[in-house]
Amino acid sequence: LTALVGQVREILPQYGDNQVFEALVQADEDVMRAVDLLLTAAPVSKIAKKKKDRKKEAAEEVEEQPEEAPPVVEEAAAEVEPEVRREEQRPKTPAEKELQKLRKKLREVERIEERLKANEKVDPLQLPKLDRKTDILSEIIQAEKVVEEEEREREEERRRQEEEQRRIEEEERRIEAERRAQEEAERRAREEAARQEALRREQERIAEQQRQEREQRER
């Protein structure tokens, strides 16, 4: 093709060797057809054409692949009750902290017992904890009663506040209803006053008209 490239470049020296080469390939090494291709439109490289075809095929494969469904999130899990959020944000009371410590001690005792049952080695300094299991259980029962009583008091306080909030809202609605009723009454009073004024003026007009008619008759 080197000789053919030279022939084409003698006709069209403004084109480079690569452009002429691509035109000759597309023109099946016909010099005149290659010249026509160069003059009419820039020849498309076969390599570029292959790359374009590969990109198109890849895009079609992507389109054919089914889209993965987005993960379904349970609405119940996404929506957290306000009471639960308030409970999580509330700092623990001393009784709750004490109950948490006692339960931790009980778990330690139970782990020691499990290790002894499994014939595992236990630190001798940990063995005295086993003697306190009964006392720990008794203290847990007492602490749970205190925590339950605190929870009951908090629940009563929450209900009291909700009731107070409802009472305030009802009072606001009542005041708003009275205000609207007062405005409606004032509007009707203004309309009645305007109607009475219009009626008075009409009566005066009629009376004046009748007086003028009498005067004309008397003349």
mmCIF file with all atom_site columns, C-alpha atoms in Angstrom:
data_model
loop_
_atom_site.group_PDB
_atom_site.id
_atom_site.type_symbol
_atom_site.label_atom_id
_atom_site.label_alt_id
_atom_site.label_comp_id
_atom_site.label_asym_id
_atom_site.label_entity_id
_atom_site.label_seq_id
_atom_site.pdbx_PDB_ins_code
_atom_site.Cartn_x
_atom_site.Cartn_y
_atom_site.Cartn_z
_atom_site.occupancy
_atom_site.B_iso_or_equiv
_atom_site.pdbx_formal_charge
_atom_site.auth_seq_id
_atom_site.auth_comp_id
_atom_site.auth_asym_id
_atom_site.auth_atom_id
_atom_site.pdbx_PDB_model_num
ATOM 1   C CA . LEU A 1 1   ? 0.000    0.000   0.000  1.00 0.00 ? 1   LEU A CA 1
ATOM 2   C CA . THR A 1 2   ? 2.958    2.341   0.303  1.00 0.00 ? 2   THR A CA 1
ATOM 3   C CA . ALA A 1 3   ? 2.958    3.109   -3.410 1.00 0.00 ? 3   ALA A CA 1
ATOM 4   C CA . LEU A 1 4   ? -0.801   3.659   -3.373 1.00 0.00 ? 4   LEU A CA 1
ATOM 5   C CA . VAL A 1 5   ? -0.526   5.955   -0.397 1.00 0.00 ? 5   VAL A CA 1
ATOM 6   C CA . GLY A 1 6   ? 2.066    7.956   -2.325 1.00 0.00 ? 6   GLY A CA 1
ATOM 7   C CA . GLN A 1 7   ? -0.234   8.214   -5.341 1.00 0.00 ? 7   GLN A CA 1
ATOM 8   C CA . VAL A 1 8   ? -3.134   9.474   -3.238 1.00 0.00 ? 8   VAL A CA 1
ATOM 9   C CA . ARG A 1 9   ? -0.927   11.983  -1.413 1.00 0.00 ? 9   ARG A CA 1
ATOM 10  C CA . GLU A 1 10  ? 0.292    13.332  -4.748 1.00 0.00 ? 10  GLU A CA 1
ATOM 11  C CA . ILE A 1 11  ? -3.381   14.181  -5.458 1.00 0.00 ? 11  ILE A CA 1
ATOM 12  C CA . LEU A 1 12  ? -4.287   15.249  -1.907 1.00 0.00 ? 12  LEU A CA 1
ATOM 13  C CA . PRO A 1 13  ? -1.093   16.297  -0.142 1.00 0.00 ? 13  PRO A CA 1
ATOM 14  C CA . GLN A 1 14  ? -3.042   17.891  2.739  1.00 0.00 ? 14  GLN A CA 1
ATOM 15  C CA . TYR A 1 15  ? -3.946   14.462  4.169  1.00 0.00 ? 15  TYR A CA 1
ATOM 16  C CA . GLY A 1 16  ? -1.601   12.420  6.296  1.00 0.00 ? 16  GLY A CA 1
ATOM 17  C CA . ASP A 1 17  ? -0.405   8.890   5.634  1.00 0.00 ? 17  ASP A CA 1
ATOM 18  C CA . ASN A 1 18  ? -2.757   7.383   8.241  1.00 0.00 ? 18  ASN A CA 1
ATOM 19  C CA . GLN A 1 19  ? -5.820   9.082   6.757  1.00 0.00 ? 19  GLN A CA 1
ATOM 20  C CA . VAL A 1 20  ? -4.849   8.002   3.250  1.00 0.00 ? 20  VAL A CA 1
ATOM 21  C CA . PHE A 1 21  ? -4.157   4.461   4.458  1.00 0.00 ? 21  PHE A CA 1
ATOM 22  C CA . GLU A 1 22  ? -7.598   4.198   6.099  1.00 0.00 ? 22  GLU A CA 1
ATOM 23  C CA . ALA A 1 23  ? -9.258   5.549   2.944  1.00 0.00 ? 23  ALA A CA 1
ATOM 24  C CA . LEU A 1 24  ? -7.452   2.992   0.764  1.00 0.00 ? 24  LEU A CA 1
ATOM 25  C CA . VAL A 1 25  ? -8.489   0.161   3.089  1.00 0.00 ? 25  VAL A CA 1
ATOM 26  C CA . GLN A 1 26  ? -12.128  1.221   2.883  1.00 0.00 ? 26  GLN A CA 1
ATOM 27  C CA . ALA A 1 27  ? -11.869  1.707   -0.889 1.00 0.00 ? 27  ALA A CA 1
ATOM 28  C CA . ASP A 1 28  ? -10.335  -1.760  -1.360 1.00 0.00 ? 28  ASP A CA 1
ATOM 29  C CA . GLU A 1 29  ? -7.049   -0.163  -2.492 1.00 0.00 ? 29  GLU A CA 1
ATOM 30  C CA . ASP A 1 30  ? -8.789   1.810   -5.255 1.00 0.00 ? 30  ASP A CA 1
ATOM 31  C CA . VAL A 1 31  ? -6.930   5.112   -5.520 1.00 0.00 ? 31  VAL A CA 1
ATOM 32  C CA . MET A 1 32  ? -9.762   7.135   -7.038 1.00 0.00 ? 32  MET A CA 1
ATOM 33  C CA . ARG A 1 33  ? -12.350  5.794   -4.591 1.00 0.00 ? 33  ARG A CA 1
ATOM 34  C CA . ALA A 1 34  ? -9.973   6.628   -1.763 1.00 0.00 ? 34  ALA A CA 1
ATOM 35  C CA . VAL A 1 35  ? -9.657   10.174  -3.113 1.00 0.00 ? 35  VAL A CA 1
ATOM 36  C CA . ASP A 1 36  ? -13.458  10.435  -3.280 1.00 0.00 ? 36  ASP A CA 1
ATOM 37  C CA . LEU A 1 37  ? -13.761  9.214   0.306  1.00 0.00 ? 37  LEU A CA 1
ATOM 38  C CA . LEU A 1 38  ? -11.258  11.774  1.513  1.00 0.00 ? 38  LEU A CA 1
ATOM 39  C CA . LEU A 1 39  ? -12.975  14.584  -0.344 1.00 0.00 ? 39  LEU A CA 1
ATOM 40  C CA . THR A 1 40  ? -16.547  13.711  0.592  1.00 0.00 ? 40  THR A CA 1
ATOM 41  C CA . ALA A 1 41  ? -16.181  12.659  4.244  1.00 0.00 ? 41  ALA A CA 1
ATOM 42  C CA . ALA A 1 42  ? -13.522  11.698  6.697  1.00 0.00 ? 42  ALA A CA 1
ATOM 43  C CA . PRO A 1 43  ? -13.117  7.909   6.494  1.00 0.00 ? 43  PRO A CA 1
ATOM 44  C CA . VAL A 1 44  ? -14.034  5.953   9.542  1.00 0.00 ? 44  VAL A CA 1
ATOM 45  C CA . SER A 1 45  ? -11.194  3.881   10.850 1.00 0.00 ? 45  SER A CA 1
ATOM 46  C CA . LYS A 1 46  ? -11.918  0.141   10.961 1.00 0.00 ? 46  LYS A CA 1
ATOM 47  C CA . ILE A 1 47  ? -10.182  0.000   14.309 1.00 0.00 ? 47  ILE A CA 1
ATOM 48  C CA . ALA A 1 48  ? -12.340  2.852   15.586 1.00 0.00 ? 48  ALA A CA 1
ATOM 49  C CA . LYS A 1 49  ? -15.387  1.134   14.075 1.00 0.00 ? 49  LYS A CA 1
ATOM 50  C CA . LYS A 1 50  ? -14.576  -2.080  15.923 1.00 0.00 ? 50  LYS A CA 1
ATOM 51  C CA . LYS A 1 51  ? -14.128  -0.175  19.162 1.00 0.00 ? 51  LYS A CA 1
ATOM 52  C CA . LYS A 1 52  ? -17.461  1.546   18.616 1.00 0.00 ? 52  LYS A CA 1
ATOM 53  C CA . ASP A 1 53  ? -19.158  -1.797  17.903 1.00 0.00 ? 53  ASP A CA 1
ATOM 54  C CA . ARG A 1 54  ? -17.671  -3.283  21.074 1.00 0.00 ? 54  ARG A CA 1
ATOM 55  C CA . LYS A 1 55  ? -18.908  -0.335  23.145 1.00 0.00 ? 55  LYS A CA 1
ATOM 56  C CA . LYS A 1 56  ? -22.370  -0.707  21.638 1.00 0.00 ? 56  LYS A CA 1
ATOM 57  C CA . GLU A 1 57  ? -22.459  -4.431  22.423 1.00 0.00 ? 57  GLU A CA 1
ATOM 58  C CA . ALA A 1 58  ? -21.319  -3.762  25.992 1.00 0.00 ? 58  ALA A CA 1
ATOM 59  C CA . ALA A 1 59  ? -24.029  -1.134  26.421 1.00 0.00 ? 59  ALA A CA 1
ATOM 60  C CA . GLU A 1 60  ? -26.658  -3.547  25.109 1.00 0.00 ? 60  GLU A CA 1
ATOM 61  C CA . GLU A 1 61  ? -25.492  -6.219  27.560 1.00 0.00 ? 61  GLU A CA 1
ATOM 62  C CA . VAL A 1 62  ? -25.813  -3.755  30.433 1.00 0.00 ? 62  VAL A CA 1
ATOM 63  C CA . GLU A 1 63  ? -29.323  -2.815  29.312 1.00 0.00 ? 63  GLU A CA 1
ATOM 64  C CA . GLU A 1 64  ? -30.330  -6.488  29.123 1.00 0.00 ? 64  GLU A CA 1
ATOM 65  C CA . GLN A 1 65  ? -29.201  -7.197  32.678 1.00 0.00 ? 65  GLN A CA 1
ATOM 66  C CA . PRO A 1 66  ? -32.142  -6.937  35.101 1.00 0.00 ? 66  PRO A CA 1
ATOM 67  C CA . GLU A 1 67  ? -31.884  -4.158  37.587 1.00 0.00 ? 67  GLU A CA 1
ATOM 68  C CA . GLU A 1 68  ? -31.438  -5.272  41.143 1.00 0.00 ? 68  GLU A CA 1
ATOM 69  C CA . ALA A 1 69  ? -34.391  -4.422  43.281 1.00 0.00 ? 69  ALA A CA 1
ATOM 70  C CA . PRO A 1 70  ? -33.582  -1.975  46.048 1.00 0.00 ? 70  PRO A CA 1
ATOM 71  C CA . PRO A 1 71  ? -33.529  -3.494  49.507 1.00 0.00 ? 71  PRO A CA 1
ATOM 72  C CA . VAL A 1 72  ? -36.922  -3.422  51.126 1.00 0.00 ? 72  VAL A CA 1
ATOM 73  C CA . VAL A 1 73  ? -36.866  -1.809  54.510 1.00 0.00 ? 73  VAL A CA 1
ATOM 74  C CA . GLU A 1 74  ? -39.706  -2.580  56.798 1.00 0.00 ? 74  GLU A CA 1
ATOM 75  C CA . GLU A 1 75  ? -41.629  0.561   57.621 1.00 0.00 ? 75  GLU A CA 1
ATOM 76  C CA . ALA A 1 76  ? -42.025  -0.664  61.147 1.00 0.00 ? 76  ALA A CA 1
ATOM 77  C CA . ALA A 1 77  ? -38.241  -0.817  61.557 1.00 0.00 ? 77  ALA A CA 1
ATOM 78  C CA . ALA A 1 78  ? -37.711  2.570   59.939 1.00 0.00 ? 78  ALA A CA 1
ATOM 79  C CA . GLU A 1 79  ? -40.316  4.314   62.039 1.00 0.00 ? 79  GLU A CA 1
ATOM 80  C CA . VAL A 1 80  ? -39.414  4.501   65.719 1.00 0.00 ? 80  VAL A CA 1
ATOM 81  C CA . GLU A 1 81  ? -42.061  5.443   68.193 1.00 0.00 ? 81  GLU A CA 1
ATOM 82  C CA . PRO A 1 82  ? -41.445  8.798   69.925 1.00 0.00 ? 82  PRO A CA 1
ATOM 83  C CA . GLU A 1 83  ? -41.818  7.120   73.309 1.00 0.00 ? 83  GLU A CA 1
ATOM 84  C CA . VAL A 1 84  ? -39.041  4.645   72.466 1.00 0.00 ? 84  VAL A CA 1
ATOM 85  C CA . ARG A 1 85  ? -36.726  7.457   71.331 1.00 0.00 ? 85  ARG A CA 1
ATOM 86  C CA . ARG A 1 86  ? -37.401  9.392   74.511 1.00 0.00 ? 86  ARG A CA 1
ATOM 87  C CA . GLU A 1 87  ? -36.692  6.252   76.542 1.00 0.00 ? 87  GLU A CA 1
ATOM 88  C CA . GLU A 1 88  ? -33.362  5.746   74.767 1.00 0.00 ? 88  GLU A CA 1
ATOM 89  C CA . GLN A 1 89  ? -32.350  9.381   75.274 1.00 0.00 ? 89  GLN A CA 1
ATOM 90  C CA . ARG A 1 90  ? -33.301  9.403   78.951 1.00 0.00 ? 90  ARG A CA 1
ATOM 91  C CA . PRO A 1 91  ? -30.316  8.974   81.279 1.00 0.00 ? 91  PRO A CA 1
ATOM 92  C CA . LYS A 1 92  ? -30.429  5.944   83.558 1.00 0.00 ? 92  LYS A CA 1
ATOM 93  C CA . THR A 1 93  ? -31.556  6.449   87.123 1.00 0.00 ? 93  THR A CA 1
ATOM 94  C CA . PRO A 1 94  ? -29.356  5.309   90.044 1.00 0.00 ? 94  PRO A CA 1
ATOM 95  C CA . ALA A 1 95  ? -31.681  2.337   90.560 1.00 0.00 ? 95  ALA A CA 1
ATOM 96  C CA . GLU A 1 96  ? -31.329  1.312   86.909 1.00 0.00 ? 96  GLU A CA 1
ATOM 97  C CA . LYS A 1 97  ? -27.553  1.620   87.095 1.00 0.00 ? 97  LYS A CA 1
ATOM 98  C CA . GLU A 1 98  ? -27.500  -0.501  90.261 1.00 0.00 ? 98  GLU A CA 1
ATOM 99  C CA . LEU A 1 99  ? -29.693  -3.142  88.607 1.00 0.00 ? 99  LEU A CA 1
ATOM 100 C CA . GLN A 1 100 ? -27.361  -3.183  85.611 1.00 0.00 ? 100 GLN A CA 1
ATOM 101 C CA . LYS A 1 101 ? -24.355  -3.785  87.885 1.00 0.00 ? 101 LYS A CA 1
ATOM 102 C CA . LEU A 1 102 ? -26.129  -6.592  89.769 1.00 0.00 ? 102 LEU A CA 1
ATOM 103 C CA . ARG A 1 103 ? -27.068  -8.341  86.524 1.00 0.00 ? 103 ARG A CA 1
ATOM 104 C CA . LYS A 1 104 ? -23.469  -8.087  85.387 1.00 0.00 ? 104 LYS A CA 1
ATOM 105 C CA . LYS A 1 105 ? -22.322  -9.715  88.639 1.00 0.00 ? 105 LYS A CA 1
ATOM 106 C CA . LEU A 1 106 ? -24.886  -12.477 88.178 1.00 0.00 ? 106 LEU A CA 1
ATOM 107 C CA . ARG A 1 107 ? -23.623  -13.153 84.648 1.00 0.00 ? 107 ARG A CA 1
ATOM 108 C CA . GLU A 1 108 ? -20.061  -13.421 86.002 1.00 0.00 ? 108 GLU A CA 1
ATOM 109 C CA . VAL A 1 109 ? -21.211  -15.963 88.609 1.00 0.00 ? 109 VAL A CA 1
ATOM 110 C CA . GLU A 1 110 ? -23.052  -17.967 85.962 1.00 0.00 ? 110 GLU A CA 1
ATOM 111 C CA . ARG A 1 111 ? -19.967  -18.006 83.727 1.00 0.00 ? 111 ARG A CA 1
ATOM 112 C CA . ILE A 1 112 ? -17.887  -19.332 86.628 1.00 0.00 ? 112 ILE A CA 1
ATOM 113 C CA . GLU A 1 113 ? -20.469  -22.066 87.246 1.00 0.00 ? 113 GLU A CA 1
ATOM 114 C CA . GLU A 1 114 ? -20.446  -23.017 83.560 1.00 0.00 ? 114 GLU A CA 1
ATOM 115 C CA . ARG A 1 115 ? -16.667  -23.254 83.520 1.00 0.00 ? 115 ARG A CA 1
ATOM 116 C CA . LEU A 1 116 ? -16.734  -25.461 86.630 1.00 0.00 ? 116 LEU A CA 1
ATOM 117 C CA . LYS A 1 117 ? -19.338  -27.728 85.038 1.00 0.00 ? 117 LYS A CA 1
ATOM 118 C CA . ALA A 1 118 ? -17.135  -27.994 81.948 1.00 0.00 ? 118 ALA A CA 1
ATOM 119 C CA . ASN A 1 119 ? -14.148  -28.920 84.177 1.00 0.00 ? 119 ASN A CA 1
ATOM 120 C CA . GLU A 1 120 ? -12.304  -25.810 83.026 1.00 0.00 ? 120 GLU A CA 1
ATOM 121 C CA . LYS A 1 121 ? -9.705   -24.082 85.151 1.00 0.00 ? 121 LYS A CA 1
ATOM 122 C CA . VAL A 1 122 ? -11.064  -21.190 87.254 1.00 0.00 ? 122 VAL A CA 1
ATOM 123 C CA . ASP A 1 123 ? -9.071   -18.560 89.122 1.00 0.00 ? 123 ASP A CA 1
ATOM 124 C CA . PRO A 1 124 ? -9.392   -19.386 92.852 1.00 0.00 ? 124 PRO A CA 1
ATOM 125 C CA . LEU A 1 125 ? -9.930   -15.698 93.575 1.00 0.00 ? 125 LEU A CA 1
ATOM 126 C CA . GLN A 1 126 ? -13.148  -15.877 91.544 1.00 0.00 ? 126 GLN A CA 1
ATOM 127 C CA . LEU A 1 127 ? -14.667  -18.736 93.570 1.00 0.00 ? 127 LEU A CA 1
ATOM 128 C CA . PRO A 1 128 ? -15.938  -16.552 96.473 1.00 0.00 ? 128 PRO A CA 1
ATOM 129 C CA . LYS A 1 129 ? -18.309  -14.917 93.986 1.00 0.00 ? 129 LYS A CA 1
ATOM 130 C CA . LEU A 1 130 ? -20.296  -18.158 93.917 1.00 0.00 ? 130 LEU A CA 1
ATOM 131 C CA . ASP A 1 131 ? -21.215  -17.703 97.589 1.00 0.00 ? 131 ASP A CA 1
ATOM 132 C CA . ARG A 1 132 ? -22.866  -14.384 96.804 1.00 0.00 ? 132 ARG A CA 1
ATOM 133 C CA . LYS A 1 133 ? -25.217  -15.718 94.122 1.00 0.00 ? 133 LYS A CA 1
ATOM 134 C CA . THR A 1 134 ? -28.216  -15.908 96.471 1.00 0.00 ? 134 THR A CA 1
ATOM 135 C CA . ASP A 1 135 ? -27.585  -12.404 97.790 1.00 0.00 ? 135 ASP A CA 1
ATOM 136 C CA . ILE A 1 136 ? -27.176  -11.070 94.252 1.00 0.00 ? 136 ILE A CA 1
ATOM 137 C CA . LEU A 1 137 ? -30.476  -12.624 93.177 1.00 0.00 ? 137 LEU A CA 1
ATOM 138 C CA . SER A 1 138 ? -32.238  -11.094 96.190 1.00 0.00 ? 138 SER A CA 1
ATOM 139 C CA . GLU A 1 139 ? -30.732  -7.682  95.456 1.00 0.00 ? 139 GLU A CA 1
ATOM 140 C CA . ILE A 1 140 ? -31.781  -7.966  91.796 1.00 0.00 ? 140 ILE A CA 1
ATOM 141 C CA . ILE A 1 141 ? -35.387  -8.642  92.858 1.00 0.00 ? 141 ILE A CA 1
ATOM 142 C CA . GLN A 1 142 ? -35.403  -5.571  95.108 1.00 0.00 ? 142 GLN A CA 1
ATOM 143 C CA . ALA A 1 143 ? -33.753  -3.394  92.446 1.00 0.00 ? 143 ALA A CA 1
ATOM 144 C CA . GLU A 1 144 ? -36.277  -4.539  89.833 1.00 0.00 ? 144 GLU A CA 1
ATOM 145 C CA . LYS A 1 145 ? -39.120  -3.488  92.126 1.00 0.00 ? 145 LYS A CA 1
ATOM 146 C CA . VAL A 1 146 ? -37.588  -0.038  92.498 1.00 0.00 ? 146 VAL A CA 1
ATOM 147 C CA . VAL A 1 147 ? -37.060  0.283   88.748 1.00 0.00 ? 147 VAL A CA 1
ATOM 148 C CA . GLU A 1 148 ? -40.639  -0.848  88.050 1.00 0.00 ? 148 GLU A CA 1
ATOM 149 C CA . GLU A 1 149 ? -41.976  1.693   90.533 1.00 0.00 ? 149 GLU A CA 1
ATOM 150 C CA . GLU A 1 150 ? -39.922  4.440   88.868 1.00 0.00 ? 150 GLU A CA 1
ATOM 151 C CA . GLU A 1 151 ? -41.224  3.364   85.481 1.00 0.00 ? 151 GLU A CA 1
ATOM 152 C CA . ARG A 1 152 ? -44.801  3.461   86.778 1.00 0.00 ? 152 ARG A CA 1
ATOM 153 C CA . GLU A 1 153 ? -44.259  6.970   88.133 1.00 0.00 ? 153 GLU A CA 1
ATOM 154 C CA . ARG A 1 154 ? -42.743  8.119   84.833 1.00 0.00 ? 154 ARG A CA 1
ATOM 155 C CA . GLU A 1 155 ? -45.694  6.647   82.954 1.00 0.00 ? 155 GLU A CA 1
ATOM 156 C CA . GLU A 1 156 ? -48.139  8.446   85.239 1.00 0.00 ? 156 GLU A CA 1
ATOM 157 C CA . GLU A 1 157 ? -46.232  11.697  84.786 1.00 0.00 ? 157 GLU A CA 1
ATOM 158 C CA . ARG A 1 158 ? -46.228  11.237  81.013 1.00 0.00 ? 158 ARG A CA 1
ATOM 159 C CA . ARG A 1 159 ? -49.993  10.656  80.997 1.00 0.00 ? 159 ARG A CA 1
ATOM 160 C CA . ARG A 1 160 ? -50.510  13.656  83.264 1.00 0.00 ? 160 ARG A CA 1
ATOM 161 C CA . GLN A 1 161 ? -48.507  15.848  80.897 1.00 0.00 ? 161 GLN A CA 1
ATOM 162 C CA . GLU A 1 162 ? -50.417  14.518  77.880 1.00 0.00 ? 162 GLU A CA 1
ATOM 163 C CA . GLU A 1 163 ? -53.709  15.187  79.653 1.00 0.00 ? 163 GLU A CA 1
ATOM 164 C CA . GLU A 1 164 ? -52.541  18.694  80.529 1.00 0.00 ? 164 GLU A CA 1
ATOM 165 C CA . GLN A 1 165 ? -51.495  19.256  76.918 1.00 0.00 ? 165 GLN A CA 1
ATOM 166 C CA . ARG A 1 166 ? -54.905  18.052  75.705 1.00 0.00 ? 166 ARG A CA 1
ATOM 167 C CA . ARG A 1 167 ? -56.612  20.378  78.187 1.00 0.00 ? 167 ARG A CA 1
ATOM 168 C CA . ILE A 1 168 ? -54.536  23.319  76.957 1.00 0.00 ? 168 ILE A CA 1
ATOM 169 C CA . GLU A 1 169 ? -55.318  22.496  73.329 1.00 0.00 ? 169 GLU A CA 1
ATOM 170 C CA . GLU A 1 170 ? -59.038  22.180  74.092 1.00 0.00 ? 170 GLU A CA 1
ATOM 171 C CA . GLU A 1 171 ? -58.955  25.526  75.887 1.00 0.00 ? 171 GLU A CA 1
ATOM 172 C CA . GLU A 1 172 ? -57.213  27.111  72.909 1.00 0.00 ? 172 GLU A CA 1
ATOM 173 C CA . ARG A 1 173 ? -59.841  25.639  70.581 1.00 0.00 ? 173 ARG A CA 1
ATOM 174 C CA . ARG A 1 174 ? -62.610  26.932  72.841 1.00 0.00 ? 174 ARG A CA 1
ATOM 175 C CA . ILE A 1 175 ? -61.114  30.426  72.903 1.00 0.00 ? 175 ILE A CA 1
ATOM 176 C CA . GLU A 1 176 ? -60.698  30.344  69.126 1.00 0.00 ? 176 GLU A CA 1
ATOM 177 C CA . ALA A 1 177 ? -64.331  29.254  68.707 1.00 0.00 ? 177 ALA A CA 1
ATOM 178 C CA . GLU A 1 178 ? -65.489  32.081  70.985 1.00 0.00 ? 178 GLU A CA 1
ATOM 179 C CA . ARG A 1 179 ? -63.386  34.574  69.052 1.00 0.00 ? 179 ARG A CA 1
ATOM 180 C CA . ARG A 1 180 ? -64.889  33.455  65.757 1.00 0.00 ? 180 ARG A CA 1
ATOM 181 C CA . ALA A 1 181 ? -68.393  33.556  67.247 1.00 0.00 ? 181 ALA A CA 1
ATOM 182 C CA . GLN A 1 182 ? -67.753  37.076  68.509 1.00 0.00 ? 182 GLN A CA 1
ATOM 183 C CA . GLU A 1 183 ? -66.475  38.158  65.109 1.00 0.00 ? 183 GLU A CA 1
ATOM 184 C CA . GLU A 1 184 ? -69.529  36.613  63.444 1.00 0.00 ? 184 GLU A CA 1
ATOM 185 C CA . ALA A 1 185 ? -71.852  38.389  65.885 1.00 0.00 ? 185 ALA A CA 1
ATOM 186 C CA . GLU A 1 186 ? -70.100  41.714  65.260 1.00 0.00 ? 186 GLU A CA 1
ATOM 187 C CA . ARG A 1 187 ? -70.337  41.178  61.503 1.00 0.00 ? 187 ARG A CA 1
ATOM 188 C CA . ARG A 1 188 ? -74.046  40.482  61.729 1.00 0.00 ? 188 ARG A CA 1
ATOM 189 C CA . ALA A 1 189 ? -74.537  43.517  63.977 1.00 0.00 ? 189 ALA A CA 1
ATOM 190 C CA . ARG A 1 190 ? -72.751  45.705  61.423 1.00 0.00 ? 190 ARG A CA 1
ATOM 191 C CA . GLU A 1 191 ? -74.902  44.287  58.639 1.00 0.00 ? 191 GLU A CA 1
ATOM 192 C CA . GLU A 1 192 ? -78.079  44.906  60.674 1.00 0.00 ? 192 GLU A CA 1
ATOM 193 C CA . ALA A 1 193 ? -77.003  48.446  61.473 1.00 0.00 ? 193 ALA A CA 1
ATOM 194 C CA . ALA A 1 194 ? -76.284  49.076  57.796 1.00 0.00 ? 194 ALA A CA 1
ATOM 195 C CA . ARG A 1 195 ? -79.681  47.634  56.870 1.00 0.00 ? 195 ARG A CA 1
ATOM 196 C CA . GLN A 1 196 ? -81.463  49.821  59.439 1.00 0.00 ? 196 GLN A CA 1
ATOM 197 C CA . GLU A 1 197 ? -79.577  52.879  58.201 1.00 0.00 ? 197 GLU A CA 1
ATOM 198 C CA . ALA A 1 198 ? -80.539  52.120  54.618 1.00 0.00 ? 198 ALA A CA 1
ATOM 199 C CA . LEU A 1 199 ? -84.174  51.623  55.693 1.00 0.00 ? 199 LEU A CA 1
ATOM 200 C CA . ARG A 1 200 ? -84.172  54.945  57.602 1.00 0.00 ? 200 ARG A CA 1
ATOM 201 C CA . ARG A 1 201 ? -82.783  56.797  54.609 1.00 0.00 ? 201 ARG A CA 1
ATOM 202 C CA . GLU A 1 202 ? -85.382  55.210  52.342 1.00 0.00 ? 202 GLU A CA 1
ATOM 203 C CA . GLN A 1 203 ? -88.160  56.272  54.705 1.00 0.00 ? 203 GLN A CA 1
ATOM 204 C CA . GLU A 1 204 ? -86.793  59.795  54.838 1.00 0.00 ? 204 GLU A CA 1
ATOM 205 C CA . ARG A 1 205 ? -86.616  59.874  51.043 1.00 0.00 ? 205 ARG A CA 1
ATOM 206 C CA . ILE A 1 206 ? -90.217  58.725  50.743 1.00 0.00 ? 206 ILE A CA 1
ATOM 207 C CA . ALA A 1 207 ? -91.359  61.221  53.372 1.00 0.00 ? 207 ALA A CA 1
ATOM 208 C CA . GLU A 1 208 ? -89.559  64.027  51.580 1.00 0.00 ? 208 GLU A CA 1
ATOM 209 C CA . GLN A 1 209 ? -91.041  62.973  48.274 1.00 0.00 ? 209 GLN A CA 1
ATOM 210 C CA . GLN A 1 210 ? -94.550  62.935  49.755 1.00 0.00 ? 210 GLN A CA 1
ATOM 211 C CA . ARG A 1 211 ? -94.011  66.388  51.311 1.00 0.00 ? 211 ARG A CA 1
ATOM 212 C CA . GLN A 1 212 ? -92.928  67.793  47.959 1.00 0.00 ? 212 GLN A CA 1
ATOM 213 C CA . GLU A 1 213 ? -95.981  66.281  46.265 1.00 0.00 ? 213 GLU A CA 1
ATOM 214 C CA . ARG A 1 214 ? -98.295  67.862  48.853 1.00 0.00 ? 214 ARG A CA 1
ATOM 215 C CA . GLU A 1 215 ? -96.676  71.243  48.341 1.00 0.00 ? 215 GLU A CA 1
ATOM 216 C CA . GLN A 1 216 ? -97.140  70.972  44.600 1.00 0.00 ? 216 GLN A CA 1
ATOM 217 C CA . ARG A 1 217 ? -100.823 70.073  45.014 1.00 0.00 ? 217 ARG A CA 1
ATOM 218 C CA . GLU A 1 218 ? -101.382 73.000  47.391 1.00 0.00 ? 218 GLU A CA 1
ATOM 219 C CA . ARG A 1 219 ? -99.976  75.399  44.841 1.00 0.00 ? 219 ARG A CA 1
#
